mmCIF file of C-alpha atoms in Angstrom:
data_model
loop_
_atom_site.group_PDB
_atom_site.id
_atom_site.type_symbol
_atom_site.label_atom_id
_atom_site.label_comp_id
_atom_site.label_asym_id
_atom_site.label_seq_id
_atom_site.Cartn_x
_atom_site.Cartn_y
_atom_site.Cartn_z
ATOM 1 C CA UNK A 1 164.466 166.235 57.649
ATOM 2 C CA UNK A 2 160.879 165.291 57.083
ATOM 3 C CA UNK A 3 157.516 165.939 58.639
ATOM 4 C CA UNK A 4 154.411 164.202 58.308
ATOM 5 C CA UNK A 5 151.044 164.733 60.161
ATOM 6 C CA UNK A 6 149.695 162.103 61.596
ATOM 7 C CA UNK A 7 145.396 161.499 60.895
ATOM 8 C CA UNK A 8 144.866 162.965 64.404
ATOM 9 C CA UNK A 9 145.568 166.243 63.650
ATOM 10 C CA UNK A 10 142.403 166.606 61.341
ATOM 11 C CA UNK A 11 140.519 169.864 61.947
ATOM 12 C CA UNK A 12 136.476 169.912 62.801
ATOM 13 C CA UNK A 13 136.105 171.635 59.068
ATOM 14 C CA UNK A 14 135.082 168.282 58.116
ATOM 15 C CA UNK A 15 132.263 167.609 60.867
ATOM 16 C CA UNK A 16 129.100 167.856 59.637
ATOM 17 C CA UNK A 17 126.613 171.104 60.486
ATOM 18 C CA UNK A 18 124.245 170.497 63.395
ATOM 19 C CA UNK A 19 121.085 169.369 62.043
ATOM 20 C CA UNK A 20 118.629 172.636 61.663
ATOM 21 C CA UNK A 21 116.491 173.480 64.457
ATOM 22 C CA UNK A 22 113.725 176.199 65.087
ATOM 23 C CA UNK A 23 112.995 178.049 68.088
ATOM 24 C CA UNK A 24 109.997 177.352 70.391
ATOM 25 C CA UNK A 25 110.545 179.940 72.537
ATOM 26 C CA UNK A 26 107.003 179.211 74.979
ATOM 27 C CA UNK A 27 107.546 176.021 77.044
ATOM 28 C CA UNK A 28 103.910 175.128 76.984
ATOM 29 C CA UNK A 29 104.094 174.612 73.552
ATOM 30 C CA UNK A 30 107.385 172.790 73.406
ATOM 31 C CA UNK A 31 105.995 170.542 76.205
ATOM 32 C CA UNK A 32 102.992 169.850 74.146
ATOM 33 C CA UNK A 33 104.898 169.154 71.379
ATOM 34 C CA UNK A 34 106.843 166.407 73.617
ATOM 35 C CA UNK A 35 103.849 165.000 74.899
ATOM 36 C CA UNK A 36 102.949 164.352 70.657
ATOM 37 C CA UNK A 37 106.444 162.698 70.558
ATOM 38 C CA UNK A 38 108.032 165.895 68.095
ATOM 39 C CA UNK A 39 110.488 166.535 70.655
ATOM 40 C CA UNK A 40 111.969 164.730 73.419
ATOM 41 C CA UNK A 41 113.631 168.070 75.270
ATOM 42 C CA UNK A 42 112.638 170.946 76.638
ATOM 43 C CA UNK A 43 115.595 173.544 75.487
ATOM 44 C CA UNK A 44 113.818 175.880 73.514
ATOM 45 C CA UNK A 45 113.793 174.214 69.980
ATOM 46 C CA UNK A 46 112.766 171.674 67.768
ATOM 47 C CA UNK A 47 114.711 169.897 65.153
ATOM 48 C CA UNK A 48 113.308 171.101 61.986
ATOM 49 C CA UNK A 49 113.680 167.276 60.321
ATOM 50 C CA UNK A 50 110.614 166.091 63.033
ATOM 51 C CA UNK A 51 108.021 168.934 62.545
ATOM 52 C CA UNK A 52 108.663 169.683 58.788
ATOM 53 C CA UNK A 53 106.060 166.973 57.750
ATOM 54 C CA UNK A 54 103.990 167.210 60.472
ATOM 55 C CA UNK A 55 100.317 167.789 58.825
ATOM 56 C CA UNK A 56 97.795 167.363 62.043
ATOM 57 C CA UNK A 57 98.648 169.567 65.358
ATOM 58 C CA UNK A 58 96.354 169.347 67.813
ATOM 59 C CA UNK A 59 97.273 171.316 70.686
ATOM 60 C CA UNK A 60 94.216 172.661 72.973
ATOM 61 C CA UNK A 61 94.131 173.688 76.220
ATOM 62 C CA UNK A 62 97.722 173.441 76.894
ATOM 63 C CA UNK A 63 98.159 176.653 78.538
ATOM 64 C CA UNK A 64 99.909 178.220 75.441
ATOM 65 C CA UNK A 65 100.518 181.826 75.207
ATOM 66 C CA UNK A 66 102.928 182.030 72.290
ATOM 67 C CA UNK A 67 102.778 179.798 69.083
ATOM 68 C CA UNK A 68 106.354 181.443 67.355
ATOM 69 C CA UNK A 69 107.886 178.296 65.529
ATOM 70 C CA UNK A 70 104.670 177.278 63.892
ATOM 71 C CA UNK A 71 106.605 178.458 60.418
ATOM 72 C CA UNK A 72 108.775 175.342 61.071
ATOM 73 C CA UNK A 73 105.813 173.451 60.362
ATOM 74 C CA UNK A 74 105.800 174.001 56.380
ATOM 75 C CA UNK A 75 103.513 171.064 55.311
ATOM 76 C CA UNK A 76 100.791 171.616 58.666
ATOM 77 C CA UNK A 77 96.987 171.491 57.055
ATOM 78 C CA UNK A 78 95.129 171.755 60.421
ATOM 79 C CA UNK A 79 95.891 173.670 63.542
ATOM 80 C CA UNK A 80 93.659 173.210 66.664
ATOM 81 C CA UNK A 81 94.757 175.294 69.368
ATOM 82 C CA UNK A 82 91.805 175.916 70.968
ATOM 83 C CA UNK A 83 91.261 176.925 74.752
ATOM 84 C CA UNK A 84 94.659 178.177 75.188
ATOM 85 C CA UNK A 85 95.803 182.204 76.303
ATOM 86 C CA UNK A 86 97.468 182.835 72.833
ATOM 87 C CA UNK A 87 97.450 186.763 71.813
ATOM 88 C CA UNK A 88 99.233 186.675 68.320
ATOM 89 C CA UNK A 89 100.026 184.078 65.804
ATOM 90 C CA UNK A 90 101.740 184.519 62.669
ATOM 91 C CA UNK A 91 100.055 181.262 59.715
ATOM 92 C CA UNK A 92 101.491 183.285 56.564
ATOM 93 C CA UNK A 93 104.397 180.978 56.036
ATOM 94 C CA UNK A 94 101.728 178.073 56.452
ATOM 95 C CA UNK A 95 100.307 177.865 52.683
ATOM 96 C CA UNK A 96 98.760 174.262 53.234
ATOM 97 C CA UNK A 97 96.724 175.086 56.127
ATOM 98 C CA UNK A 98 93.310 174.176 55.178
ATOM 99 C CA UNK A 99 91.320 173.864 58.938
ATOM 100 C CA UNK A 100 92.725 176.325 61.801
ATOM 101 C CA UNK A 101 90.981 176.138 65.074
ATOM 102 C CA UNK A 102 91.824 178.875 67.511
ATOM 103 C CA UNK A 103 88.319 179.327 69.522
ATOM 104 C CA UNK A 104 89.043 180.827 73.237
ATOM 105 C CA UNK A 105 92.152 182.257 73.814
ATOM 106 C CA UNK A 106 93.058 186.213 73.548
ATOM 107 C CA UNK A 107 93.635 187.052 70.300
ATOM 108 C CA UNK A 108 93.488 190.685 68.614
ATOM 109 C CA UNK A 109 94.031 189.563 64.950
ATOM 110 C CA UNK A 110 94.795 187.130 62.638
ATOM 111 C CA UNK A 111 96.419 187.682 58.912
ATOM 112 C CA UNK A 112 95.095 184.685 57.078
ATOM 113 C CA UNK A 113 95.542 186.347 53.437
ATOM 114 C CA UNK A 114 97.647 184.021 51.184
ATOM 115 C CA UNK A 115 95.659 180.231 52.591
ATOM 116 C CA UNK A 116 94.588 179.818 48.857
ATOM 117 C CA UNK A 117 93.873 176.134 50.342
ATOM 118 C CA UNK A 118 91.637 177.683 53.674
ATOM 119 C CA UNK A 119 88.196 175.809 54.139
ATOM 120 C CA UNK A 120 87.643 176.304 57.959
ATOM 121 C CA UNK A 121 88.163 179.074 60.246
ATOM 122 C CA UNK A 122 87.385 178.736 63.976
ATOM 123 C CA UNK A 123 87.471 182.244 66.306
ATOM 124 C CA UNK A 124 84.754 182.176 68.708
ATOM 125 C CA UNK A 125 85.289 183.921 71.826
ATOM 126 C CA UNK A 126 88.835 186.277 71.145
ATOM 127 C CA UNK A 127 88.931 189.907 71.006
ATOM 128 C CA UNK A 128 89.469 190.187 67.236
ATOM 129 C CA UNK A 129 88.458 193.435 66.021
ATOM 130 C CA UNK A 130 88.715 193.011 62.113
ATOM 131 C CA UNK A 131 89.167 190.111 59.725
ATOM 132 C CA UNK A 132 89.757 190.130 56.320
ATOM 133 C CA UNK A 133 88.675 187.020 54.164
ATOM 134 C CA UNK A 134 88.831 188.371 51.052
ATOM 135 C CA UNK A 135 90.268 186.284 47.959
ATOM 136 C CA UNK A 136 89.617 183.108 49.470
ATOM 137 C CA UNK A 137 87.112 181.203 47.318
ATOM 138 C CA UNK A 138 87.960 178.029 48.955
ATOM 139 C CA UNK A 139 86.321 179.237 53.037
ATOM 140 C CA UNK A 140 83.588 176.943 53.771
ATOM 141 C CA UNK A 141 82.860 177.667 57.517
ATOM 142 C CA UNK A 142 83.813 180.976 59.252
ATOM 143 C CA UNK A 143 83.252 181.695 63.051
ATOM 144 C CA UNK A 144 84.083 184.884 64.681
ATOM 145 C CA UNK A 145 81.145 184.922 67.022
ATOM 146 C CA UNK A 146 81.837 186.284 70.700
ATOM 147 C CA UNK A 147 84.454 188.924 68.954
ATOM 148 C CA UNK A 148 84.474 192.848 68.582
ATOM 149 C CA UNK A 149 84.502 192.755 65.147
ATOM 150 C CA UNK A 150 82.409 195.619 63.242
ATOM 151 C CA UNK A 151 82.766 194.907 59.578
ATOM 152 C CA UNK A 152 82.751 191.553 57.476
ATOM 153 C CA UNK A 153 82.685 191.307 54.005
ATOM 154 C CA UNK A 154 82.216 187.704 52.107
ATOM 155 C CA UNK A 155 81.365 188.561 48.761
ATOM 156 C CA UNK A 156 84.396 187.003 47.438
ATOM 157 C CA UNK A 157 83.678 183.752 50.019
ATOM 158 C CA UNK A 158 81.723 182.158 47.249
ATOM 159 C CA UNK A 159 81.612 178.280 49.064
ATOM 160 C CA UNK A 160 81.130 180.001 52.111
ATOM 161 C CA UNK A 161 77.818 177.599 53.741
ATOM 162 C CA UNK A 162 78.655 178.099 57.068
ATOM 163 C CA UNK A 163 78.933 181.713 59.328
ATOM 164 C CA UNK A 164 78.743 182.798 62.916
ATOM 165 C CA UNK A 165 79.197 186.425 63.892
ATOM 166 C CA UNK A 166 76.643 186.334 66.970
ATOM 167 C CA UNK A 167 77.743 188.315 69.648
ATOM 168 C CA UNK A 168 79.829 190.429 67.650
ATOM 169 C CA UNK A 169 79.695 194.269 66.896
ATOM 170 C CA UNK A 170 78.658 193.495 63.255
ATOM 171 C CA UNK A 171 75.532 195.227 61.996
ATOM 172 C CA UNK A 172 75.977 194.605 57.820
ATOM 173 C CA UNK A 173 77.679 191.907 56.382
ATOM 174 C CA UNK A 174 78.869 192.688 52.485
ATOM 175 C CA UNK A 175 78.066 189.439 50.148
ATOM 176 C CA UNK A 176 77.786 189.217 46.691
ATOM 177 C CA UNK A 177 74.068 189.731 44.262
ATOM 178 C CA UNK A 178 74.131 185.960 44.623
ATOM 179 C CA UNK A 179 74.358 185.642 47.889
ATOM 180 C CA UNK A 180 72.228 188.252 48.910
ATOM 181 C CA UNK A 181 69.963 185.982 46.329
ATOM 182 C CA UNK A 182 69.991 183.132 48.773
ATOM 183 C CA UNK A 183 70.949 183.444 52.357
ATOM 184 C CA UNK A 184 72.630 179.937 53.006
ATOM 185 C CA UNK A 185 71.093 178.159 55.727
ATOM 186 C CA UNK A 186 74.462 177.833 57.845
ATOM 187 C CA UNK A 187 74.047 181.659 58.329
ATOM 188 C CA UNK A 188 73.865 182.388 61.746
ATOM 189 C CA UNK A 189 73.725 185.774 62.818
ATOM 190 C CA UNK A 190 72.357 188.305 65.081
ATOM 191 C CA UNK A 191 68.770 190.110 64.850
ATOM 192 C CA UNK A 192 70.670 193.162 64.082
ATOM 193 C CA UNK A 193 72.714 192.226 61.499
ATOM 194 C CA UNK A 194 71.749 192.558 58.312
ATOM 195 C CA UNK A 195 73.175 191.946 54.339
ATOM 196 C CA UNK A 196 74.089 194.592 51.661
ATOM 197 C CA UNK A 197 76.177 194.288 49.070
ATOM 198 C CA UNK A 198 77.381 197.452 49.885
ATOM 199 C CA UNK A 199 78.064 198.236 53.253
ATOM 200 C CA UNK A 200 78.965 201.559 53.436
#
């Protein structure tokens, strides 16, 4: 007697995977991201195939408090999040970033070590208390004005033509013999602030 299985009885081993997705776990910014036609429901993730190449997000004042998922976007060059409540945000995975705008919201920190591409950084008015700039020859413009931090050193920030740290709890910036040689005129600090090149 013989058997034979008919085509029906194929098993889902053949089905393709579900296409990858990555998790957006505050609504805000999955809305926002709908609104900007990257996603078209709110369930708590995006398909990684419609943010991947994404290189302009402009998100501000959306009400944001968390920005997890932004590692998703692996080719993003500028970030503007401004006037948002965001308290932490993780850009390490984001190598191409080159202009990140994060001005009014609440955060503590931000590790921006490893943006070999970096030219503008935007902070005015969080509650950073240290920043560390260091090894990025390619900063242009760098505003942490309205923050707590205490110590800023830019002698390795040698494009660097713009700076704000007004209103900050900054009283000696570090800079290099060169630039202690010539202030640039983008330097905008307070009247108790002054330059060493050391400032311990």
């Amino acid at each position: 007697m013989a058997f034979s299985c008919s085509s029906d009885d194929s098993t889902s081993d053949n089905d393709p995977p579900p296409p990858a997705t990555t998790s957006i776990p505050d609504s805000n910014f999955e809305q926002a991201l709908i609104d900007l036609g990257f996603d078209d429901a709110l369930d708590g993730r995006v398909l990684n195939g419609n943010i991947e190449n994404i290189m302009d997000l402009i998100i501000d004042n959306k009400n944001i408090t968390n920005l997890s998922g932004l590692q998703g976007f692996t080719n993003l060059y500028n970030l503007s999040a401004n006037d948002n409540s965001i308290n932490s945000i993780n850009v390490t995975t984001n190598s191409k970033l080159k202009f990140i705008y994060l001005d009014n919201n609440d955060l503590s920190g931000i590790n921006v070590q490893g943006l070999s591409m970096l030219e503008k950084l935007s902070l005015s008015n969080n509650t950073i208390s240290s920043i560390n700039v260091s090894g990025i020859p390619t900063l242009q413009q760098l505003m942490i004005n309205g923050n707590s931090v205490s110590e800023l050193d830019v002698s390795t920030n040698t494009g660097l033509t713009v700076l704000d740290t007004r209103n900050s709890d900054i009283t000696c910036i570090t800079v290099s013999d060169n630039q202690l040689n010539n202030i640039p005129n983008g330097w905008t600090v307070d009247a108790t602030t002054s330059y060493n090149t050391n400032c311990n």
